XYZ file of C-alpha atoms in Angstrom:
674
model
C 105.954 143.852 73.013
C 102.869 143.490 75.216
C 103.379 139.736 75.356
C 107.043 140.118 76.334
C 106.142 142.731 78.931
C 103.539 140.436 80.460
C 106.084 137.616 80.601
C 108.609 139.854 82.346
C 106.029 141.080 84.834
C 104.934 137.499 85.511
C 108.547 136.390 86.033
C 109.345 139.324 88.317
C 106.260 138.706 90.461
C 106.755 134.943 90.558
C 110.456 134.777 91.267
C 111.349 138.253 92.552
C 108.104 138.737 94.447
C 108.224 135.193 95.834
C 111.806 135.667 97.030
C 110.995 139.048 98.589
C 107.961 137.582 100.355
C 110.103 134.693 101.629
C 112.622 137.150 103.089
C 109.834 139.076 104.830
C 108.200 135.913 106.193
C 111.570 134.597 107.376
C 112.269 137.811 109.245
C 108.778 137.761 110.831
C 109.321 134.099 111.741
C 112.639 134.857 113.467
C 110.985 137.643 115.457
C 108.444 135.193 116.905
C 109.162 133.346 120.115
C 108.179 132.795 123.742
C 110.872 135.307 124.741
C 110.470 138.832 123.377
C 113.584 140.069 121.573
C 113.761 143.573 120.148
C 113.894 144.185 116.412
C 117.350 145.771 116.721
C 118.707 142.744 118.634
C 117.436 140.393 115.916
C 119.158 142.459 113.220
C 122.378 142.587 115.235
C 122.239 138.832 115.893
C 122.007 138.149 112.160
C 124.587 140.613 110.864
C 126.902 141.473 113.819
C 126.577 138.605 116.314
C 127.986 138.906 119.812
C 128.284 136.553 122.781
C 124.858 137.500 124.182
C 121.966 135.246 125.241
C 119.542 137.049 122.910
C 121.900 136.628 119.954
C 122.409 132.928 120.734
C 118.634 132.450 120.945
C 118.208 133.996 117.498
C 121.158 132.265 115.843
C 120.864 128.770 117.326
C 117.124 128.324 117.894
C 115.107 130.645 115.677
C 117.277 130.880 112.551
C 117.703 127.068 112.201
C 113.920 126.683 112.505
C 113.275 129.282 109.804
C 115.924 127.752 107.509
C 114.449 124.294 108.076
C 111.060 125.657 107.053
C 112.541 127.010 103.808
C 114.355 123.748 103.009
C 111.455 121.461 103.919
C 108.779 123.561 102.199
C 110.813 123.859 99.004
C 111.693 120.154 98.946
C 108.068 119.054 99.488
C 106.859 121.402 96.739
C 109.393 120.085 94.207
C 108.492 116.526 95.211
C 104.849 117.360 94.462
C 105.781 118.673 90.997
C 107.575 115.426 90.142
C 104.828 113.168 91.506
C 102.176 115.062 89.529
C 104.220 114.818 86.321
C 105.163 111.142 86.590
C 101.706 109.938 87.652
C 99.888 112.400 85.340
C 97.756 113.173 88.386
C 97.113 116.811 89.341
C 96.065 115.677 92.819
C 99.317 113.829 93.550
C 101.558 114.767 96.461
C 103.402 112.936 99.199
C 100.354 113.270 101.468
C 97.585 112.304 99.024
C 99.534 109.250 97.785
C 100.214 107.980 101.312
C 104.007 108.420 101.131
C 104.039 110.438 104.358
C 102.192 107.723 106.265
C 104.576 105.071 104.922
C 107.700 106.981 105.917
C 106.267 107.767 109.345
C 105.324 104.121 109.969
C 108.777 102.940 108.879
C 110.476 105.334 111.321
C 108.181 104.397 114.237
C 108.620 100.665 113.508
C 112.391 101.037 113.448
C 112.326 103.092 116.643
C 110.547 100.225 118.411
C 112.140 97.144 116.846
C 115.355 98.206 115.071
C 116.661 101.413 116.703
C 120.136 100.646 115.355
C 118.772 101.215 111.818
C 118.014 104.875 112.545
C 121.372 106.177 111.383
C 121.499 109.572 109.716
C 118.240 110.772 111.335
C 116.524 107.648 110.016
C 116.610 108.806 106.396
C 117.369 105.331 105.012
C 114.402 103.866 106.859
C 112.146 106.770 105.833
C 113.281 106.534 102.199
C 112.636 102.775 102.089
C 109.172 103.241 103.588
C 108.370 106.026 101.127
C 109.446 104.033 98.069
C 107.503 100.936 99.119
C 104.408 103.010 99.837
C 104.525 104.782 96.477
C 104.969 101.494 94.601
C 102.064 99.970 96.528
C 99.708 102.848 95.741
C 100.878 103.106 92.121
C 100.451 99.392 91.376
C 97.182 98.927 93.268
C 95.586 101.897 91.546
C 96.388 100.497 88.098
C 99.934 101.693 87.334
C 100.157 103.790 84.178
C 96.430 103.254 83.581
C 95.445 104.652 86.981
C 93.025 107.560 87.059
C 93.613 110.469 89.464
C 90.617 109.519 91.582
C 91.628 105.866 91.848
C 95.162 106.837 92.845
C 94.051 109.303 95.529
C 91.574 106.800 96.961
C 94.301 104.118 97.004
C 96.537 106.600 98.819
C 93.773 107.194 101.342
C 93.353 103.456 102.051
C 97.119 102.978 102.436
C 97.263 106.001 104.727
C 94.509 104.553 106.932
C 96.333 101.214 107.124
C 99.711 102.671 108.056
C 98.133 105.145 110.475
C 96.426 102.264 112.279
C 99.621 100.209 112.479
C 101.538 103.257 113.698
C 98.898 103.898 116.374
C 99.222 100.326 117.651
C 102.985 100.765 118.041
C 102.590 104.133 119.780
C 99.967 102.824 122.186
C 101.892 99.725 123.288
C 105.371 101.225 123.107
C 104.597 104.634 124.555
C 107.998 105.000 126.236
C 109.989 103.998 123.144
C 108.004 106.342 120.900
C 107.846 109.253 123.345
C 108.248 112.521 121.473
C 107.168 111.045 118.136
C 103.521 112.130 118.433
C 104.199 115.842 117.867
C 106.873 114.989 115.285
C 104.347 112.717 113.583
C 102.050 115.717 113.130
C 104.868 117.777 111.591
C 106.936 120.316 113.520
C 109.782 122.663 112.588
C 111.227 122.787 116.120
C 115.062 122.788 115.958
C 117.516 122.981 118.849
C 120.594 123.659 116.716
C 121.842 123.663 113.129
C 122.287 119.871 112.877
C 118.983 119.296 111.050
C 119.791 121.988 108.480
C 123.358 120.718 108.044
C 122.097 117.171 107.489
C 119.228 117.956 105.117
C 120.649 120.790 103.015
C 123.259 118.778 101.025
C 120.755 116.001 100.292
C 118.049 118.433 99.185
C 120.532 120.342 96.989
C 121.712 117.084 95.385
C 118.124 116.007 94.716
C 117.275 119.397 93.226
C 120.302 119.304 90.919
C 119.269 115.875 89.611
C 115.693 117.050 89.040
C 116.750 120.305 87.359
C 119.056 118.395 85.009
C 116.129 116.141 84.144
C 113.699 119.015 83.507
C 113.839 118.726 79.653
C 113.039 115.014 79.942
C 110.179 115.763 82.314
C 108.818 118.260 79.773
C 108.804 115.467 77.204
C 106.925 113.162 79.591
C 104.008 115.594 79.703
C 103.440 114.931 75.979
C 102.593 111.301 76.728
C 104.632 108.118 76.999
C 104.242 107.165 73.328
C 105.467 110.533 72.071
C 108.313 110.517 74.615
C 109.449 107.093 73.369
C 109.212 108.301 69.758
C 111.460 111.243 70.689
C 114.071 108.835 72.017
C 113.340 109.044 75.739
C 113.859 106.051 78.000
C 110.557 106.641 79.731
C 110.860 103.951 82.408
C 114.336 105.096 83.422
C 113.291 108.756 83.530
C 110.275 107.924 85.698
C 112.344 105.739 88.027
C 115.023 108.377 88.614
C 112.415 111.122 89.029
C 110.410 109.112 91.581
C 113.563 108.195 93.522
C 114.524 111.873 93.668
C 110.995 112.938 94.708
C 110.776 110.327 97.476
C 114.299 111.249 98.622
C 113.233 114.892 99.011
C 110.164 113.787 100.942
C 112.105 111.352 103.124
C 114.793 113.812 104.159
C 112.146 116.308 105.281
C 110.163 113.635 107.145
C 113.327 112.437 108.909
C 113.908 115.952 110.295
C 110.517 117.659 110.663
C 108.008 114.804 110.343
C 105.247 114.330 107.756
C 103.942 117.750 106.685
C 101.138 117.420 104.175
C 99.638 119.472 101.361
C 102.668 121.720 100.683
C 103.411 119.571 97.627
C 99.845 120.109 96.457
C 99.493 123.850 97.077
C 102.754 125.324 95.752
C 102.939 123.573 92.326
C 99.352 124.529 91.561
C 99.956 128.162 92.475
C 102.746 128.244 89.901
C 100.688 126.372 87.294
C 97.810 128.794 87.790
C 100.258 131.642 87.099
C 100.925 129.959 83.772
C 104.214 128.043 84.035
C 104.282 124.592 82.459
C 107.949 123.955 81.569
C 109.670 122.158 84.416
C 112.763 124.340 84.848
C 110.872 127.491 85.917
C 108.127 125.354 87.486
C 110.572 123.566 89.804
C 112.441 126.724 90.846
C 109.259 128.721 91.445
C 107.617 125.830 93.301
C 110.607 125.627 95.645
C 110.326 129.336 96.461
C 106.572 129.282 96.996
C 106.642 125.953 98.860
C 109.037 127.578 101.314
C 106.646 130.531 101.584
C 103.705 128.237 102.344
C 105.499 126.328 105.104
C 107.112 129.327 106.776
C 103.769 131.152 106.682
C 102.040 128.091 108.205
C 104.543 128.026 111.072
C 104.008 131.748 111.680
C 100.257 131.168 111.666
C 100.580 128.265 114.128
C 102.277 130.522 116.661
C 99.743 133.305 116.087
C 96.869 130.880 116.742
C 98.572 129.645 119.905
C 100.380 132.626 121.476
C 101.393 130.435 124.447
C 103.947 128.780 122.115
C 103.043 125.277 123.263
C 103.886 124.205 119.697
C 100.927 123.508 117.475
C 101.979 120.986 114.816
C 102.684 122.897 111.616
C 101.459 119.856 109.648
C 97.977 120.519 111.002
C 98.140 124.138 109.855
C 99.232 123.143 106.330
C 96.303 120.700 106.281
C 93.935 123.502 107.326
C 95.244 125.498 104.357
C 95.688 122.566 101.976
C 92.367 120.772 102.454
C 90.347 123.745 101.109
C 92.891 123.937 98.286
C 92.255 120.269 97.481
C 88.526 120.981 97.483
C 89.099 123.906 95.113
C 91.116 121.701 92.750
C 88.458 118.994 92.838
C 85.706 121.465 91.982
C 87.758 122.600 88.970
C 87.923 119.041 87.655
C 85.907 118.609 84.486
C 83.607 115.689 83.970
C 85.002 115.056 80.511
C 88.501 114.670 81.975
C 87.688 112.627 85.047
C 84.464 110.963 84.088
C 82.276 108.993 86.411
C 82.684 105.570 84.884
C 86.416 105.641 84.255
C 87.274 106.962 87.694
C 85.084 104.798 89.880
C 86.306 101.464 91.155
C 83.586 99.113 90.051
C 83.228 96.234 92.444
C 80.756 93.567 93.465
C 79.909 92.575 89.884
C 80.592 88.920 90.618
C 78.352 87.322 93.227
C 77.503 83.867 94.458
C 73.803 84.711 94.307
C 72.791 82.873 97.479
C 69.126 83.135 98.572
C 68.307 85.327 101.573
C 66.543 82.463 103.372
C 69.942 80.780 103.652
C 72.274 83.765 104.097
C 70.317 85.584 106.825
C 69.825 82.592 109.192
C 73.471 81.556 108.751
C 74.696 85.079 109.570
C 72.403 85.305 112.611
C 73.712 81.946 113.833
C 77.330 83.033 113.360
C 76.646 86.289 115.224
C 75.074 84.391 118.146
C 78.021 81.996 118.323
C 80.488 84.903 118.190
C 78.571 86.707 120.965
C 78.704 83.600 123.156
C 82.453 83.222 122.533
C 82.938 86.902 123.326
C 81.000 86.637 126.604
C 83.074 83.618 127.654
C 86.447 85.172 126.732
C 88.573 87.421 128.912
C 91.934 87.850 130.572
C 91.878 84.209 131.722
C 91.157 82.839 128.269
C 88.032 81.034 127.054
C 85.743 80.055 129.952
C 82.406 78.722 128.617
C 81.438 77.057 131.895
C 81.890 80.283 133.843
C 79.743 82.125 131.271
C 77.031 79.425 131.488
C 76.974 79.663 135.275
C 76.749 83.444 135.116
C 73.694 83.295 132.844
C 71.853 80.637 134.782
C 72.602 81.913 138.272
C 75.145 79.389 139.545
C 78.326 81.493 139.176
C 79.984 83.804 141.665
C 78.666 87.352 141.858
C 81.805 88.977 140.472
C 81.848 86.937 137.247
C 78.102 87.350 136.880
C 78.390 91.132 137.013
C 81.447 91.093 134.741
C 79.674 89.121 132.021
C 76.138 90.522 132.291
C 76.941 94.141 133.112
C 80.190 94.675 131.179
C 80.828 92.131 128.420
C 77.209 91.591 127.349
C 76.163 95.253 126.827
C 79.570 96.010 125.296
C 79.066 93.224 122.725
C 75.564 94.502 121.942
C 76.945 98.034 121.478
C 79.511 96.630 119.041
C 76.787 94.698 117.197
C 74.407 97.636 116.725
C 77.179 100.152 116.003
C 78.549 97.868 113.308
C 75.090 97.501 111.786
C 74.523 101.263 111.652
C 77.977 101.945 110.176
C 77.559 99.208 107.580
C 74.163 100.494 106.452
C 75.523 104.035 106.332
C 78.372 102.822 104.121
C 75.944 100.982 101.840
C 73.924 104.167 101.338
C 76.959 106.323 100.656
C 78.274 103.805 98.132
C 74.928 103.834 96.370
C 74.597 107.620 96.454
C 78.160 108.170 95.220
C 78.208 105.100 92.947
C 81.684 104.526 94.333
C 82.379 101.418 96.438
C 85.247 103.141 98.269
C 82.820 105.482 100.026
C 81.773 105.299 103.652
C 81.215 107.775 106.524
C 84.955 108.240 107.048
C 85.517 109.076 103.365
C 82.654 111.554 103.216
C 83.998 113.414 106.265
C 81.250 112.459 108.720
C 83.535 110.764 111.258
C 86.003 113.678 111.212
C 83.161 116.087 111.871
C 81.949 113.955 114.751
C 85.462 113.875 116.210
C 85.748 117.657 115.993
C 82.387 118.114 117.703
C 83.199 115.722 120.527
C 86.648 117.219 121.194
C 85.228 120.737 121.179
C 82.710 119.675 123.818
C 85.429 118.039 125.931
C 88.293 120.500 125.798
C 86.918 123.850 124.616
C 83.476 124.135 126.175
C 84.351 121.885 129.119
C 80.838 120.451 129.469
C 79.869 117.227 131.226
C 80.380 113.859 129.575
C 76.710 113.540 128.608
C 77.168 116.330 126.038
C 80.137 114.707 124.273
C 78.068 112.382 122.011
C 75.724 115.296 121.284
C 78.769 117.296 120.190
C 79.779 114.388 117.950
C 76.359 114.398 116.305
C 76.362 118.184 115.827
C 79.837 118.010 114.275
C 78.826 115.269 111.874
C 75.768 117.240 110.739
C 77.826 120.400 110.189
C 80.322 118.512 108.047
C 77.474 116.789 106.206
C 75.982 120.184 105.305
C 79.392 121.396 104.078
C 79.915 118.312 101.897
C 76.394 118.481 100.505
C 76.739 122.189 99.702
C 79.932 121.423 97.793
C 78.295 118.416 96.172
C 75.402 120.502 94.857
C 77.947 122.763 93.172
C 79.605 119.657 91.706
C 76.154 118.414 90.572
C 76.558 115.293 92.702
C 79.108 113.808 90.343
C 79.938 110.647 92.323
C 83.728 110.561 92.091
C 84.034 114.310 92.591
C 81.894 114.012 95.716
C 84.168 111.261 97.048
C 87.199 113.510 96.626
C 85.383 116.425 98.237
C 84.757 114.166 101.208
C 88.478 113.379 101.456
C 89.259 117.111 101.511
C 86.649 117.829 104.180
C 87.850 114.830 106.198
C 91.453 116.076 106.029
C 90.286 119.490 107.256
C 88.500 117.888 110.195
C 91.493 115.683 111.010
C 93.715 118.766 111.139
C 91.386 120.410 113.664
C 91.364 117.195 115.701
C 95.177 117.108 115.769
C 95.309 120.701 116.974
C 92.716 120.048 119.700
C 94.534 116.902 120.862
C 97.842 118.775 121.196
C 96.154 121.733 122.901
C 94.330 119.461 125.333
C 97.662 117.849 126.255
C 96.122 114.399 126.064
C 98.422 111.464 126.750
C 99.491 109.776 123.533
C 97.769 106.476 124.319
C 94.471 108.031 125.393
C 94.490 110.402 122.412
C 95.144 107.660 119.880
C 92.613 105.338 121.522
C 89.899 107.983 121.382
C 90.710 109.004 117.811
C 90.742 105.404 116.557
C 87.327 104.509 117.974
C 86.801 101.955 120.723
C 84.143 99.815 122.396
C 86.064 99.917 125.683
C 83.840 100.656 128.720
C 80.728 100.947 126.538
C 77.549 99.638 128.133
C 73.805 99.900 128.588
C 73.689 103.716 128.516
C 75.303 103.924 125.050
C 73.082 101.108 123.836
C 69.792 102.721 124.865
C 70.727 106.388 124.358
C 72.381 106.224 120.932
C 71.737 102.883 119.214
C 68.428 101.202 119.977
C 65.982 103.911 118.987
C 67.685 105.072 115.722
C 67.850 101.434 114.658
C 64.121 100.896 115.265
C 62.973 104.254 113.830
C 65.322 104.892 110.900
C 65.892 101.392 109.510
C 62.196 100.826 108.564
C 62.182 104.225 106.808
C 65.325 103.271 104.969
C 63.885 99.885 103.978
C 60.996 101.690 102.278
C 63.354 104.022 100.343
C 66.184 101.603 99.533
C 64.834 100.619 96.107
C 65.551 104.049 94.647
C 69.276 103.266 94.988
C 68.843 100.622 92.304
C 67.465 103.338 90.048
C 70.372 105.657 90.895
C 72.787 102.892 89.901
C 71.504 103.139 86.315
C 72.992 106.627 85.949
C 71.577 110.087 86.458
C 70.141 110.473 82.948
C 68.300 107.151 83.085
C 67.054 107.833 86.628
C 65.696 111.232 85.537
C 64.028 109.596 82.560
C 62.256 107.231 84.957
C 60.882 110.213 86.877
C 63.271 110.190 89.826
C 64.293 113.513 91.373
C 67.971 112.615 91.463
C 69.397 115.558 93.411
C 66.693 115.453 96.067
C 66.946 111.667 96.409
C 70.711 111.756 96.815
C 70.434 114.397 99.524
C 67.745 112.536 101.463
C 69.613 109.231 101.382
C 72.911 110.873 102.318
C 71.176 112.627 105.218
C 69.811 109.305 106.497
C 73.275 107.777 106.241
C 74.713 110.717 108.183
C 72.175 110.280 110.984
C 73.018 106.573 111.297
C 76.763 107.194 111.268
C 76.563 110.051 113.779
C 74.747 107.914 116.337
C 77.308 105.154 115.896
C 80.180 107.628 116.302
C 78.480 109.016 119.414
C 78.490 105.527 120.899
C 81.896 104.109 119.916
C 83.893 106.882 118.243
C 85.269 107.191 114.735
C 85.565 103.573 113.610
C 86.248 103.279 109.877
C 86.197 100.485 107.293
C 83.015 98.775 108.566
C 81.024 100.784 106.033
C 83.530 99.778 103.364
C 83.857 96.047 103.982
C 80.301 94.992 104.822
C 78.570 96.194 101.609
C 81.269 94.598 99.448
C 81.072 91.242 101.127
C 77.281 91.385 100.929
C 77.401 91.953 97.162
C 79.592 88.893 96.779
C 76.994 86.841 98.644
C 73.622 88.085 97.346
C 74.286 90.339 94.345
C 73.701 94.041 93.717
C 69.961 94.459 94.527
C 69.800 96.890 97.442
C 66.702 95.402 99.095
C 68.596 92.125 99.435
C 71.784 93.922 100.410
C 70.279 95.905 103.301
C 69.693 93.071 105.852
C 72.822 91.165 104.816
C 75.016 94.274 105.033
C 73.633 95.109 108.484
C 74.342 91.608 109.785
C 77.860 91.469 108.311
C 78.686 94.918 109.721
C 77.479 93.889 113.170
C 79.417 90.622 112.986
C 82.591 92.416 111.908
C 82.525 94.828 114.847
C 81.668 92.066 117.344
C 84.677 90.071 116.092
C 86.874 93.188 116.269
C 85.641 93.851 119.818
C 86.496 90.275 120.803
C 89.986 90.509 119.302
C 90.578 93.900 120.902
C 90.062 92.318 124.350
C 91.851 88.988 123.982
C 94.734 89.403 121.515
C 97.046 91.225 123.938
C 95.130 90.658 127.190
C 95.099 92.247 129.710
C 95.957 95.190 127.399
C 93.342 96.326 124.886
C 93.782 97.378 121.277
C 91.268 100.046 120.149
C 88.515 98.337 118.173
C 88.833 100.823 115.309
C 92.469 99.837 114.795
C 91.533 96.140 114.631
C 88.898 96.900 111.979
C 91.377 98.987 109.964
C 94.022 96.254 110.077
C 91.423 93.762 108.833
C 89.812 96.070 106.295
C 92.730 97.840 104.640
C 94.461 94.720 103.228
C 91.115 93.515 101.878
C 90.578 96.768 100.044
C 94.118 96.877 98.739
C 93.542 93.407 97.300
C 90.209 94.523 95.873
C 91.751 97.566 94.182
C 94.502 95.429 92.686
C 91.919 92.957 91.405
C 89.805 95.719 89.837
C 92.832 97.545 88.408
């Protein structure tokens, strides 16, 4: 009797309580707005409408928005349930697997190049982009053999790639993509019932298909072999389930934009309550997903009482990123072990001697610098560059090359070196070659600090890099505090960094919208750029950390070889593992923060350079350090050159160039290692 009573109480609280809470939140949501409408008028507008302006405002602006929040939140939550079941990954959702970024990129690309394809709110385009993105992440992370960590990291890389490509389109086609920036952050704004009328039938159809499949989904949780033995057509079930999940995601993206983390939060709330069978799990997740999204929209308008429309996607990320961190900390080492969840790379190397590799790299860097100095809006002009250096050129070109291009190239060189070394350290500390300052959350923290200095405190420009450094240190302390609790388990620490980074990115999105930055300037700043960088950045933020910190690091770099043997072996050799990890990670944070202060949040340099170095000289970190620094510097100098000349006289942010180069390489690497 006690057991039955507990089940009834649980059901009443889950379904009845969830529905009651949704009704309350919906009513609160409808009462919010830039125009104050009395409680009685809202009630009358809902139940006894009249031809009054207040009633029209409630019925045609506020009610559609609330209904869209219910539909979108429920659909995203159910999509998360399906993705977690099919991939056997408790961290799976449309946001963590990169599906949102794929659908968003597909819609932006079609808006620019194929606007005629955007029929039906662009759902066909969004659905195609979502399916292709899921297949890419699923296959590159190892398919059915993929571990949760590998899949989430693959989703992160794909997200970075599509975000960079989307930014390029938005920067160079600002007029065509006007209005997509806020939508791209997720917003429930509705001007009529058309969005609800379009999405509701599709969401209902998808839910019916999924509910009918719930017994088959229950069987899938037993394992593929058992499901086959019980007569299930596993491949067909997975295919239909994924199509339905991506359809639910796509229809919400086509109306309200990519809203992340709802599909992660709601299913886990229901699973924590104790539901495992898919029929109650799906229904309850829909109810609580709607609660999460409607509550997030209410919270967005409480945070910003001016009603300038904070993106609700940023608010769900503020809620969802800590939830992701909580889930990661609950992960058990026996379930997601270090060795089976890391992507081991760099095992194969050419084994070239340093006395050959280092001079060759230096020579290539010098040649690239000379090409960069001689290249501009008028193409490649080596004679003009020669005359500028040796005093025979005109004064304008001399100043252009010596005072603009030359210091800018040196800033790119040193920033790339610092980022590359920082990435090498983080990969050694985490024993995960997909780690770098952007993964660990350092660059997000720096972005938050810089934007706070610019648009909240309103200080002079000299304080902006200092804000970036303070932000990176704050986020470093947060990650390290979480890491200590996780006992520095490498893969867990990588996932914690993703959660912290997502939290920082959400704050950045909110600050960008609040600051009313132009889309191009916002995206350029957020992507990282060497534009207009010169002698002041070089001497203030790059020269002295390179000369002071790199020798210290060279003396400590050998301990990373000991860490690579595993914690137990390292402890047996007398190494204080926890203390060593913290010290090395702190050094990496300092290097990355100075680089971010100089050129912004440029990613992928710390990912690519260490990998390529391992292929050249092997895994020994003393050999890797100089080679990684040189390759990182070369990579950013090349990216800086391309950013100036590819679409001259327009410039592409350097960080986007690096991402477009780096992401395909890492996708290939993950496929190779899978």
